[in-house]
PDB file of C-alpha atoms in Angstrom:
ATOM      1  CA  MET A   1      22.040 115.250 101.377  1.00 46.00           C
ATOM      2  CA  SER A   2      25.786 115.205 101.111  1.00 48.00           C
ATOM      3  CA  ALA A   3      28.058 113.499 103.517  1.00 48.00           C
ATOM      4  CA  LEU A   4      31.509 114.784 104.427  1.00 48.00           C
ATOM      5  CA  VAL A   5      33.944 111.976 104.360  1.00 49.00           C
ATOM      6  CA  LYS A   6      37.246 112.429 106.163  1.00 50.00           C
ATOM      7  CA  PHE A   7      40.179 110.416 105.110  1.00 46.00           C
ATOM      8  CA  THR A   8      42.960 109.990 107.565  1.00 49.00           C
ATOM      9  CA  ARG A   9      46.327 109.213 106.045  1.00 53.00           C
ATOM     10  CA  GLN A  10      48.309 106.905 108.219  1.00 55.00           C
ATOM     11  CA  MET A  11      52.112 107.333 108.196  1.00 53.00           C
ATOM     12  CA  PRO A  12      53.934 104.047 108.469  1.00 60.00           C
ATOM     13  CA  ALA A  13      55.887 103.785 111.729  1.00 61.00           C
ATOM     14  CA  PHE A  14      59.481 102.560 112.040  1.00 61.00           C
ATOM     15  CA  THR A  15      59.910  99.314 113.853  1.00 75.00           C
ATOM     16  CA  LEU A  16      62.421  99.004 116.675  1.00 67.00           C
ATOM     17  CA  ILE A  17      64.672  96.854 114.516  1.00 74.00           C
ATOM     18  CA  GLU A  18      64.698  99.499 111.764  1.00 63.00           C
ATOM     19  CA  LEU A  19      65.572 102.239 114.239  1.00 66.00           C
ATOM     20  CA  LEU A  20      68.412 100.174 115.692  1.00 69.00           C
ATOM     21  CA  ALA A  21      69.676  99.482 112.176  1.00 71.00           C
ATOM     22  CA  VAL A  22      69.731 103.212 111.359  1.00 69.00           C
ATOM     23  CA  ILE A  23      71.558 104.004 114.619  1.00 75.00           C
ATOM     24  CA  ALA A  24      74.105 101.283 113.878  1.00 69.00           C
ATOM     25  CA  ILE A  25      74.729 102.646 110.370  1.00 73.00           C
ATOM     26  CA  ILE A  26      75.210 106.178 111.735  1.00 74.00           C
ATOM     27  CA  GLY A  27      77.666 104.808 114.299  1.00 68.00           C
ATOM     28  CA  ILE A  28      79.657 102.978 111.626  1.00 71.00           C
ATOM     29  CA  LEU A  29      79.774 106.052 109.402  1.00 63.00           C
ATOM     30  CA  GLY A  30      80.923 108.168 112.339  1.00 58.00           C
ATOM     31  CA  ALA A  31      83.675 105.662 113.184  1.00 63.00           C
ATOM     32  CA  VAL A  32      84.923 105.908 109.586  1.00 57.00           C
ATOM     33  CA  ILE A  33      84.493 109.632 108.976  1.00 59.00           C
ATOM     34  CA  ILE A  34      85.863 111.051 112.245  1.00 58.00           C
ATOM     35  CA  PRO A  35      89.350 109.453 111.979  1.00 58.00           C
ATOM     36  CA  LEU A  36      89.425 110.315 108.276  1.00 45.00           C
ATOM     37  CA  THR A  37      88.653 113.941 109.087  1.00 53.00           C
ATOM     38  CA  GLY A  38      91.485 113.958 111.615  1.00 54.00           C
ATOM     39  CA  LYS A  39      93.918 112.558 109.038  1.00 57.00           C
ATOM     40  CA  ILE A  40      92.820 115.135 106.468  1.00 64.00           C
ATOM     41  CA  ARG A  41      93.355 117.932 108.994  1.00 69.00           C
ATOM     42  CA  LYS A  42      96.832 116.664 109.902  1.00 71.00           C
ATOM     43  CA  SER A  43      97.715 116.314 106.220  1.00 73.00           C
ATOM     44  CA  ALA A  44      96.574 119.883 105.573  1.00 79.00           C
ATOM     45  CA  ARG A  45      98.647 121.139 108.496  1.00 76.00           C
ATOM     46  CA  SER A  46     101.715 119.273 107.274  1.00 84.00           C
ATOM     47  CA  THR A  47     101.224 120.850 103.842  1.00 90.00           C
ATOM     48  CA  GLU A  48     100.983 124.293 105.465  1.00 93.00           C
ATOM     49  CA  CYS A  49     104.243 123.569 107.287  1.00 94.00           C
ATOM     50  CA  VAL A  50     105.913 122.586 103.991  1.00 95.00           C
ATOM     51  CA  ASN A  51     104.759 125.859 102.426  1.00 95.00           C
ATOM     52  CA  ASN A  52     106.113 127.751 105.439  1.00 96.00           C
ATOM     53  CA  LEU A  53     109.520 126.157 105.003  1.00 97.00           C
ATOM     54  CA  ARG A  54     109.616 126.873 101.270  1.00 97.00           C
ATOM     55  CA  GLN A  55     108.927 130.552 101.888  1.00 97.00           C
ATOM     56  CA  ILE A  56     111.479 130.632 104.698  1.00 97.00           C
ATOM     57  CA  GLY A  57     114.040 129.079 102.346  1.00 97.00           C
ATOM     58  CA  GLY A  58     113.353 131.722  99.708  1.00 97.00           C
ATOM     59  CA  ALA A  59     113.791 134.486 102.265  1.00 97.00           C
ATOM     60  CA  LEU A  60     117.063 132.982 103.521  1.00 97.00           C
ATOM     61  CA  PHE A  61     118.477 132.926  99.980  1.00 97.00           C
ATOM     62  CA  LEU A  62     117.399 136.538  99.439  1.00 97.00           C
ATOM     63  CA  TYR A  63     119.158 137.484 102.668  1.00 97.00           C
ATOM     64  CA  ALA A  64     122.302 135.659 101.525  1.00 97.00           C
ATOM     65  CA  ALA A  65     122.272 137.515  98.212  1.00 97.00           C
ATOM     66  CA  ASP A  66     122.466 140.787 100.162  1.00 97.00           C
ATOM     67  CA  HIS A  67     125.046 139.595 102.699  1.00 96.00           C
ATOM     68  CA  GLY A  68     128.023 138.169 100.837  1.00 96.00           C
ATOM     69  CA  ASN A  69     126.347 134.826 100.104  1.00 95.00           C
ATOM     70  CA  CYS A  70     126.039 134.109 103.820  1.00 94.00           C
ATOM     71  CA  LEU A  71     122.995 133.163 105.849  1.00 95.00           C
ATOM     72  CA  PRO A  72     122.426 134.912 109.177  1.00 95.00           C
ATOM     73  CA  PRO A  73     123.826 133.350 112.323  1.00 93.00           C
ATOM     74  CA  VAL A  74     121.390 131.304 114.371  1.00 94.00           C
ATOM     75  CA  SER A  75     121.490 134.022 117.003  1.00 92.00           C
ATOM     76  CA  ASP A  76     123.983 136.789 117.607  1.00 89.00           C
ATOM     77  CA  PRO A  77     124.847 136.608 120.423  1.00 87.00           C
ATOM     78  CA  TYR A  78     123.692 133.092 121.269  1.00 82.00           C
ATOM     79  CA  PRO A  79     121.456 132.737 123.151  1.00 81.00           C
ATOM     80  CA  ALA A  80     119.636 136.040 122.837  1.00 82.00           C
ATOM     81  CA  GLU A  81     116.257 137.718 122.611  1.00 88.00           C
ATOM     82  CA  GLN A  82     114.175 137.136 119.516  1.00 90.00           C
ATOM     83  CA  GLU A  83     115.264 140.323 117.734  1.00 92.00           C
ATOM     84  CA  LYS A  84     118.776 138.808 117.551  1.00 93.00           C
ATOM     85  CA  MET A  85     117.683 135.487 116.031  1.00 94.00           C
ATOM     86  CA  TRP A  86     117.845 134.328 112.407  1.00 96.00           C
ATOM     87  CA  GLN A  87     114.069 134.538 112.027  1.00 95.00           C
ATOM     88  CA  TYR A  88     114.107 138.257 112.693  1.00 95.00           C
ATOM     89  CA  ALA A  89     116.997 138.705 110.236  1.00 96.00           C
ATOM     90  CA  ILE A  90     114.735 137.518 107.385  1.00 97.00           C
ATOM     91  CA  TRP A  91     111.509 139.054 108.730  1.00 95.00           C
ATOM     92  CA  SER A  92     111.401 141.824 106.121  1.00 95.00           C
ATOM     93  CA  TYR A  93     112.504 139.425 103.344  1.00 97.00           C
ATOM     94  CA  LEU A  94     109.229 137.607 103.907  1.00 95.00           C
ATOM     95  CA  GLY A  95     107.325 140.815 103.270  1.00 93.00           C
ATOM     96  CA  TYR A  96     106.581 141.616 106.915  1.00 92.00           C
ATOM     97  CA  ASP A  97     106.713 145.161 108.219  1.00 91.00           C
ATOM     98  CA  PRO A  98     109.268 145.341 111.063  1.00 89.00           C
ATOM     99  CA  LYS A  99     106.649 147.259 113.048  1.00 88.00           C
ATOM    100  CA  ALA A 100     104.390 144.189 112.868  1.00 87.00           C
ATOM    101  CA  PHE A 101     106.822 142.184 114.990  1.00 87.00           C
ATOM    102  CA  ASN A 102     105.911 142.338 118.645  1.00 83.00           C
ATOM    103  CA  VAL A 103     106.361 140.003 121.595  1.00 81.00           C
ATOM    104  CA  PRO A 104     104.345 138.028 122.495  1.00 78.00           C
ATOM    105  CA  GLU A 105     101.412 138.912 120.211  1.00 78.00           C
ATOM    106  CA  ASN A 106     103.153 138.184 116.903  1.00 84.00           C
ATOM    107  CA  ASP A 107     106.502 136.570 117.498  1.00 86.00           C
ATOM    108  CA  PHE A 108     108.384 133.320 116.820  1.00 86.00           C
ATOM    109  CA  ALA A 109     107.663 131.549 120.089  1.00 82.00           C
ATOM    110  CA  GLY A 110     103.888 131.500 119.785  1.00 69.00           C
ATOM    111  CA  THR A 111     103.321 131.295 123.515  1.00 62.00           C
ATOM    112  CA  ARG A 112     100.147 133.329 123.083  1.00 57.00           C
ATOM    113  CA  GLY A 113      98.462 135.685 120.664  1.00 56.00           C
ATOM    114  CA  ALA A 114      97.444 135.354 117.037  1.00 56.00           C
ATOM    115  CA  ASP A 115     100.749 133.977 115.725  1.00 61.00           C
ATOM    116  CA  GLU A 116     100.147 135.670 112.405  1.00 72.00           C
ATOM    117  CA  ASN A 117     103.379 134.729 110.671  1.00 88.00           C
ATOM    118  CA  ILE A 118     104.803 131.708 108.859  1.00 91.00           C
ATOM    119  CA  PHE A 119     107.285 130.814 111.576  1.00 93.00           C
ATOM    120  CA  HIS A 120     104.627 128.679 113.235  1.00 91.00           C
ATOM    121  CA  CYS A 121     103.851 125.121 112.209  1.00 92.00           C
ATOM    122  CA  PRO A 122     100.132 124.686 113.032  1.00 89.00           C
ATOM    123  CA  GLU A 123     100.756 121.274 114.609  1.00 89.00           C
ATOM    124  CA  THR A 124     103.518 122.589 116.870  1.00 87.00           C
ATOM    125  CA  ARG A 125     101.474 125.633 117.807  1.00 82.00           C
ATOM    126  CA  ASP A 126      98.539 123.501 118.996  1.00 81.00           C
ATOM    127  CA  ASN A 127     100.178 120.265 120.109  1.00 83.00           C
ATOM    128  CA  PRO A 128     104.000 120.290 120.191  1.00 87.00           C
ATOM    129  CA  VAL A 129     105.606 116.841 120.279  1.00 92.00           C
ATOM    130  CA  ALA A 130     109.274 116.361 121.146  1.00 94.00           C
ATOM    131  CA  ALA A 131     111.475 113.962 119.195  1.00 95.00           C
ATOM    132  CA  PRO A 132     112.124 110.667 121.054  1.00 94.00           C
ATOM    133  CA  SER A 133     115.788 111.569 121.637  1.00 94.00           C
ATOM    134  CA  VAL A 134     114.846 114.772 123.500  1.00 94.00           C
ATOM    135  CA  SER A 135     114.484 113.577 127.096  1.00 90.00           C
ATOM    136  CA  SER A 136     113.531 116.997 128.475  1.00 88.00           C
ATOM    137  CA  GLY A 137     110.442 117.297 126.250  1.00 88.00           C
ATOM    138  CA  VAL A 138     109.293 120.362 124.322  1.00 89.00           C
ATOM    139  CA  ASN A 139     111.277 123.506 125.037  1.00 86.00           C
ATOM    140  CA  GLY A 140     109.253 126.251 126.713  1.00 82.00           C
ATOM    141  CA  ASN A 141     109.886 128.657 123.835  1.00 79.00           C
ATOM    142  CA  LYS A 142     107.525 126.629 121.623  1.00 80.00           C
ATOM    143  CA  MET A 143     109.158 127.740 118.413  1.00 91.00           C
ATOM    144  CA  SER A 144     108.619 125.682 115.276  1.00 94.00           C
ATOM    145  CA  TYR A 145     111.799 125.986 113.221  1.00 96.00           C
ATOM    146  CA  GLY A 146     115.530 126.026 113.894  1.00 96.00           C
ATOM    147  CA  LEU A 147     118.395 126.926 111.561  1.00 96.00           C
ATOM    148  CA  ASN A 148     121.184 124.393 111.095  1.00 94.00           C
ATOM    149  CA  PRO A 149     124.547 126.173 111.533  1.00 89.00           C
ATOM    150  CA  ARG A 150     126.357 123.032 110.231  1.00 72.00           C
ATOM    151  CA  GLU A 151     128.872 123.121 113.051  1.00 67.00           C
ATOM    152  CA  ALA A 152     128.232 122.538 116.739  1.00 57.00           C
ATOM    153  CA  GLY A 153     128.683 125.660 118.802  1.00 59.00           C
ATOM    154  CA  ALA A 154     128.517 127.948 115.769  1.00 66.00           C
ATOM    155  CA  GLY A 155     125.289 129.640 116.766  1.00 80.00           C
ATOM    156  CA  SER A 156     126.674 133.179 116.499  1.00 85.00           C
ATOM    157  CA  ILE A 157     128.663 132.705 113.272  1.00 86.00           C
ATOM    158  CA  PRO A 158     127.195 133.580 109.820  1.00 90.00           C
ATOM    159  CA  ILE A 159     126.753 130.567 107.542  1.00 89.00           C
ATOM    160  CA  PRO A 160     128.603 130.820 104.180  1.00 91.00           C
ATOM    161  CA  LEU A 161     126.657 128.957 101.503  1.00 93.00           C
ATOM    162  CA  ALA A 162     129.845 128.223  99.542  1.00 91.00           C
ATOM    163  CA  ARG A 163     130.966 125.849 102.292  1.00 89.00           C
ATOM    164  CA  VAL A 164     127.908 123.624 101.915  1.00 90.00           C
ATOM    165  CA  LYS A 165     129.209 120.862  99.624  1.00 91.00           C
ATOM    166  CA  THR A 166     126.071 118.700  99.553  1.00 93.00           C
ATOM    167  CA  PRO A 167     123.140 121.178  99.483  1.00 95.00           C
ATOM    168  CA  GLY A 168     120.651 118.524  98.415  1.00 96.00           C
ATOM    169  CA  ARG A 169     121.559 116.331 101.398  1.00 96.00           C
ATOM    170  CA  THR A 170     122.296 118.898 104.106  1.00 96.00           C
ATOM    171  CA  SER A 171     119.446 120.274 106.191  1.00 96.00           C
ATOM    172  CA  MET A 172     119.049 124.035 106.393  1.00 96.00           C
ATOM    173  CA  VAL A 173     116.005 124.338 108.670  1.00 97.00           C
ATOM    174  CA  ASN A 174     114.611 121.637 110.939  1.00 97.00           C
ATOM    175  CA  GLU A 175     111.496 121.548 113.084  1.00 96.00           C
ATOM    176  CA  THR A 176     112.689 122.467 116.557  1.00 95.00           C
ATOM    177  CA  SER A 177     111.265 124.210 119.617  1.00 93.00           C
ATOM    178  CA  TYR A 178     114.099 126.749 119.611  1.00 93.00           C
ATOM    179  CA  CYS A 179     116.066 128.712 117.007  1.00 93.00           C
ATOM    180  CA  LEU A 180     118.954 126.192 116.895  1.00 93.00           C
ATOM    181  CA  GLY A 181     118.262 123.378 114.426  1.00 94.00           C
ATOM    182  CA  GLY A 182     121.628 121.647 114.059  1.00 93.00           C
ATOM    183  CA  ALA A 183     122.554 118.103 115.092  1.00 93.00           C
ATOM    184  CA  TRP A 184     123.214 118.963 118.719  1.00 90.00           C
ATOM    185  CA  GLY A 185     120.156 121.197 118.991  1.00 91.00           C
ATOM    186  CA  TYR A 186     117.792 118.774 117.270  1.00 94.00           C
ATOM    187  CA  THR A 187     118.839 115.441 118.731  1.00 93.00           C
ATOM    188  CA  GLN A 188     119.517 116.555 122.308  1.00 92.00           C
ATOM    189  CA  PHE A 189     117.379 119.506 123.253  1.00 93.00           C
ATOM    190  CA  PHE A 190     114.909 120.988 120.772  1.00 94.00           C
ATOM    191  CA  GLY A 191     113.907 118.422 118.112  1.00 96.00           C
ATOM    192  CA  LEU A 192     110.224 118.102 117.240  1.00 96.00           C
ATOM    193  CA  LEU A 193     108.180 115.363 115.615  1.00 95.00           C
ATOM    194  CA  PRO A 194     104.949 117.193 114.764  1.00 92.00           C
ATOM    195  CA  HIS A 195     103.624 115.144 111.856  1.00 92.00           C
ATOM    196  CA  GLY A 196     102.912 111.679 113.127  1.00 87.00           C
ATOM    197  CA  ASP A 197     106.168 109.761 113.005  1.00 89.00           C
ATOM    198  CA  GLY A 198     108.041 112.418 111.061  1.00 94.00           C
ATOM    199  CA  THR A 199     109.134 115.973 110.468  1.00 96.00           C
ATOM    200  CA  ASN A 200     109.520 118.340 107.517  1.00 97.00           C
ATOM    201  CA  VAL A 201     113.064 119.375 106.562  1.00 98.00           C
ATOM    202  CA  LEU A 202     114.229 122.293 104.405  1.00 98.00           C
ATOM    203  CA  PHE A 203     117.511 121.492 102.628  1.00 97.00           C
ATOM    204  CA  TYR A 204     120.251 123.848 101.440  1.00 96.00           C
ATOM    205  CA  ASP A 205     119.200 123.434  97.814  1.00 95.00           C
ATOM    206  CA  GLY A 206     115.739 124.787  98.689  1.00 96.00           C
ATOM    207  CA  HIS A 207     113.684 121.592  98.538  1.00 97.00           C
ATOM    208  CA  VAL A 208     111.531 120.386 101.429  1.00 97.00           C
ATOM    209  CA  GLU A 209     111.312 116.732 102.370  1.00 96.00           C
ATOM    210  CA  PHE A 210     109.319 114.711 104.917  1.00 96.00           C
ATOM    211  CA  ARG A 211     111.559 112.525 107.076  1.00 95.00           C
ATOM    212  CA  THR A 212     110.573 109.877 109.604  1.00 96.00           C
ATOM    213  CA  PHE A 213     112.548 110.027 112.822  1.00 95.00           C
ATOM    214  CA  ASP A 214     114.460 106.827 112.052  1.00 94.00           C
ATOM    215  CA  THR A 215     115.919 108.487 108.937  1.00 95.00           C
ATOM    216  CA  ILE A 216     117.266 111.498 110.852  1.00 95.00           C
ATOM    217  CA  PRO A 217     121.001 110.748 111.305  1.00 94.00           C
ATOM    218  CA  SER A 218     122.283 110.618 114.870  1.00 90.00           C
ATOM    219  CA  ASP A 219     125.889 110.985 113.665  1.00 91.00           C
ATOM    220  CA  ARG A 220     126.768 114.683 113.802  1.00 89.00           C
ATOM    221  CA  ALA A 221     129.349 114.196 111.034  1.00 90.00           C
ATOM    222  CA  ASP A 222     126.697 112.983 108.596  1.00 94.00           C
ATOM    223  CA  PRO A 223     126.164 115.204 105.506  1.00 94.00           C
ATOM    224  CA  PHE A 224     122.618 115.776 106.770  1.00 95.00           C
ATOM    225  CA  TRP A 225     124.105 117.972 109.491  1.00 94.00           C
ATOM    226  CA  GLN A 226     127.490 119.000 108.054  1.00 86.00           C
TER     227      GLN A 226
END
């Protein structure tokens, strides 16, 4: 006569202390990983902004080569609708079909729509932050980049590259919430500070540099602006 023997395998149970320890470890890991993920995302967005500015710089130089070594005016007339702004002047130099430009689905302001062009810094598009000197806050246009005309009030005048004596020190494009990115425009009305305590700057020699706000000159006669 055979007997059927049943063996029951007992799984060891976690104690309360072990469970609390696991929960604590998960909490610590989350506290470390979540801020790190946020920093990585911001770093990636700043890098995307730098790439945007480099391409914009290349397009501006191509435009100048076809227009007597002059950059387009900030806006002609100033102020004006987007089709009269410097961004539109280099639209085709960036490889965009003029028919692809439409307001507000694919424009410079980014007030709504897909924003499928490089004139939008991803940080400004999602969370625009005004520079501390801009008391009125972020301009309603929500643009990302402004062209520096070098001279206050010269928004409708083409910019001759030959007159820029310090191209490696003079800003060409700054992060602003409107098309004007000169000293007056940046410090008083449209300046942005999208990347933590700083902003990306495209210079007249084509290089892009990260600048903290305290290194942005307030003197309009500084070579950074002139």
